[in-house]
Amino acid sequence: MAQLTANELVYLKIYFTNLIALIGKRLHARQEIIATAIVYFKRFYINNTFYDIDPYLMTTTCVYLACKVEECPHNIKQVWNESKLIRFPYDVPDIAECESYLLEEMKFYLVVYHPYQVLIDIHEQANMPKASLQAAWSIINDSFKTDMVFVYPPHVIAIAALFLSRVVDQGNQSDVEAQQWYADLNVDVTDVLQVVDELLAIYEVWTGYVDEKMPDMVSRYIADIAASC
């Protein structure tokens, strides 16, 4: 097994999530598309390693596929061109070939349910302040740096993000109103609090993240995997 610490493994998740978001933003992709690409990336590496397929190639491929699935397709050459800033030594045919591997690994199951629409619906129903919506949206973005998308349903993650957003935006809703609102949602508070704890944990680890160190860490990780094969 690769000899990375628990924190370093989290750093890898943060790093590649950030790279996917960077490519997506350069393509002016919606946040939902970026989130779909991140989920595809994570799905592939559940049963594969960075040694099997270069994660930089998979990063670009996931963005390319997510854009198509979310009905916002981009020419493969455009996606390739925007990927040159992420240590990308590959060409267009490599992306096309990698897409086939990705589709096969996911067994062509491309549906992804996100917390964003749930967040919008709850926000509208509860008539919450815009600042709370914006803070919760950012927290949901951060949730994709974890694996909680495979553990908890979207509505639980959305509610946990709103819960944390109240910490950021205290004072716009009384405690009595908040307690009644959470009671009306009829959700398992235990799950919500578990998601909150996981988010707080990654924020704590995140403080030690240094982007400049990541390329070397990725190379070391792949080398360690190769040595253990």
XYZ file of C-alpha atoms in Angstrom:
229
model
C 0.000 0.000 0.000
C 1.080 3.566 -0.671
C 2.637 5.192 2.357
C 0.652 8.398 2.595
C -0.768 9.728 5.838
C -4.516 10.100 6.356
C -4.194 13.862 5.918
C -2.220 13.466 2.694
C -4.967 11.271 1.254
C -7.419 14.067 2.009
C -5.068 16.522 0.306
C -5.224 14.376 -2.852
C -9.014 14.606 -2.828
C -8.854 18.369 -2.400
C -6.250 18.710 -5.142
C -8.074 16.815 -7.862
C -11.418 18.301 -6.910
C -9.834 21.722 -7.335
C -8.367 20.759 -10.724
C -11.750 19.583 -11.978
C -13.324 22.819 -10.753
C -10.576 24.841 -12.455
C -11.118 23.189 -15.846
C -14.887 23.468 -15.435
C -14.724 27.163 -14.677
C -12.472 27.803 -17.669
C -15.173 26.123 -19.756
C -17.843 28.245 -17.995
C -19.537 25.068 -16.801
C -22.306 25.196 -14.190
C -21.450 24.043 -10.680
C -23.680 20.989 -11.133
C -21.519 19.907 -14.091
C -18.357 20.300 -12.043
C -19.934 18.265 -9.248
C -20.928 15.521 -11.698
C -17.356 15.359 -13.010
C -16.045 15.038 -9.455
C -18.427 12.155 -8.746
C -17.345 10.385 -11.938
C -13.701 10.785 -10.906
C -14.410 9.315 -7.482
C -16.486 6.468 -8.913
C -13.670 5.421 -11.225
C -11.070 5.291 -8.480
C -13.207 3.240 -6.131
C -11.952 0.120 -7.925
C -8.875 1.543 -9.672
C -5.669 3.285 -8.633
C -3.774 6.306 -9.892
C -1.258 3.806 -11.268
C -3.926 2.206 -13.498
C -4.957 5.477 -15.154
C -3.161 8.800 -14.749
C -5.444 10.980 -12.583
C -4.607 14.051 -14.653
C -5.976 12.334 -17.748
C -9.016 11.118 -15.825
C -9.631 14.627 -14.478
C -10.023 16.046 -17.972
C -12.007 13.063 -19.196
C -14.513 13.389 -16.354
C -15.090 17.054 -17.143
C -15.562 16.259 -20.825
C -18.076 13.482 -20.111
C -19.963 15.463 -17.455
C -20.469 18.347 -19.873
C -22.043 15.965 -22.373
C -24.234 14.222 -19.823
C -25.465 17.509 -18.347
C -26.422 18.700 -21.840
C -23.736 21.354 -22.045
C -21.274 19.653 -24.407
C -17.929 21.133 -25.357
C -15.762 20.156 -28.287
C -13.153 17.687 -27.127
C -10.384 19.893 -28.531
C -11.607 22.803 -26.405
C -11.567 20.650 -23.263
C -8.102 19.389 -24.197
C -6.861 22.943 -24.710
C -8.150 24.123 -21.321
C -6.467 21.140 -19.654
C -2.953 22.134 -20.663
C -2.569 24.131 -17.458
C -2.764 21.019 -15.235
C 0.390 19.079 -16.204
C -1.427 17.477 -19.144
C 0.913 15.661 -21.579
C -1.928 13.955 -23.434
C -3.714 14.537 -26.731
C -7.324 14.412 -27.916
C -7.296 10.653 -28.777
C -6.139 9.903 -25.221
C -9.201 11.646 -23.789
C -11.501 9.730 -26.126
C -9.915 6.415 -25.151
C -10.033 7.245 -21.461
C -13.711 8.114 -21.793
C -14.375 4.530 -22.902
C -12.586 3.164 -19.823
C -14.554 5.529 -17.590
C -17.908 4.561 -19.091
C -17.136 0.862 -18.778
C -16.008 1.218 -15.176
C -19.220 3.044 -14.264
C -21.220 0.468 -16.246
C -22.667 3.388 -18.206
C -24.590 4.561 -15.131
C -24.235 8.320 -15.494
C -27.002 9.669 -13.262
C -25.862 11.833 -10.351
C -28.203 13.419 -7.810
C -26.874 16.631 -6.285
C -27.816 18.583 -3.147
C -28.016 21.905 -5.020
C -31.647 21.688 -6.147
C -32.690 20.448 -2.720
C -30.939 23.461 -1.223
C -32.777 25.840 -3.549
C -36.139 24.230 -2.785
C -35.613 24.400 0.983
C -34.371 27.968 0.725
C -37.481 29.054 -1.164
C -39.872 27.222 1.144
C -38.256 28.580 4.294
C -37.743 32.083 2.866
C -34.210 32.127 4.227
C -31.776 35.026 3.693
C -29.766 35.057 0.474
C -26.553 35.076 2.501
C -27.520 31.715 4.016
C -28.127 30.274 0.551
C -24.742 31.473 -0.713
C -22.900 30.138 2.332
C -24.680 26.769 2.132
C -23.946 26.547 -1.616
C -20.230 27.006 -0.930
C -20.354 24.378 1.800
C -21.973 21.905 -0.610
C -19.129 22.609 -3.051
C -16.709 21.699 -0.281
C -18.623 18.504 0.504
C -17.481 17.068 -2.831
C -13.931 17.064 -1.489
C -15.103 14.212 0.740
C -16.747 10.887 -0.124
C -19.999 11.710 1.659
C -21.839 11.854 -1.668
C -21.632 8.028 -1.664
C -22.885 7.725 1.910
C -25.629 10.286 2.476
C -28.607 11.288 0.331
C -28.547 14.769 -1.254
C -31.190 16.235 1.064
C -29.155 15.354 4.166
C -26.053 17.063 2.761
C -28.118 20.111 1.769
C -29.632 20.413 5.241
C -26.231 19.982 6.890
C -24.882 22.776 4.669
C -27.754 25.024 5.716
C -27.086 24.150 9.335
C -23.465 25.226 8.979
C -24.473 28.322 7.037
C -26.379 29.515 10.091
C -23.097 29.537 11.953
C -21.749 31.861 9.263
C -24.909 33.957 9.143
C -26.172 34.002 12.718
C -28.768 36.546 13.681
C -31.076 36.369 10.675
C -33.242 33.692 12.232
C -34.194 33.193 15.864
C -33.378 29.948 17.667
C -37.086 29.195 18.028
C -37.642 29.636 14.286
C -34.617 27.474 13.508
C -35.768 24.669 15.818
C -39.220 24.698 14.258
C -37.761 24.712 10.743
C -35.580 21.675 11.419
C -38.502 19.889 13.061
C -40.676 20.516 9.997
C -38.060 18.975 7.695
C -38.611 15.561 9.305
C -35.077 14.264 8.730
C -32.760 12.110 10.794
C -30.843 14.685 12.797
C -28.160 12.094 13.552
C -27.240 11.869 9.865
C -27.247 15.646 9.506
C -24.918 16.080 12.471
C -22.637 13.332 11.131
C -22.294 15.230 7.855
C -21.599 18.424 9.792
C -18.848 16.654 11.748
C -17.264 15.333 8.544
C -17.318 18.783 6.978
C -15.743 20.359 10.039
C -13.093 17.622 10.013
C -12.072 18.311 6.420
C -11.957 22.051 7.110
C -9.511 21.334 9.929
C -7.301 19.156 7.700
C -7.580 21.704 4.878
C -5.600 24.239 6.913
C -2.467 22.187 6.219
C -3.043 21.900 2.481
C -0.325 23.407 0.259
C -1.152 23.335 -3.445
C 2.468 23.696 -4.576
C 3.396 20.413 -2.880
C 0.694 18.364 -4.574
C 2.320 17.418 -7.918
C 5.244 15.825 -6.080
C 2.872 14.114 -3.656
C 0.897 12.658 -6.569
C 4.092 11.357 -8.188
C 5.208 9.817 -4.889
C 1.808 8.220 -4.383
C 1.821 6.634 -7.844
C 5.402 5.422 -7.347
C 4.465 3.841 -4.033
C 1.534 2.033 -5.646
C 3.759 0.776 -8.453
C 6.318 -0.500 -5.964
C 3.663 -2.416 -4.058
C 2.299 -4.189 -7.137
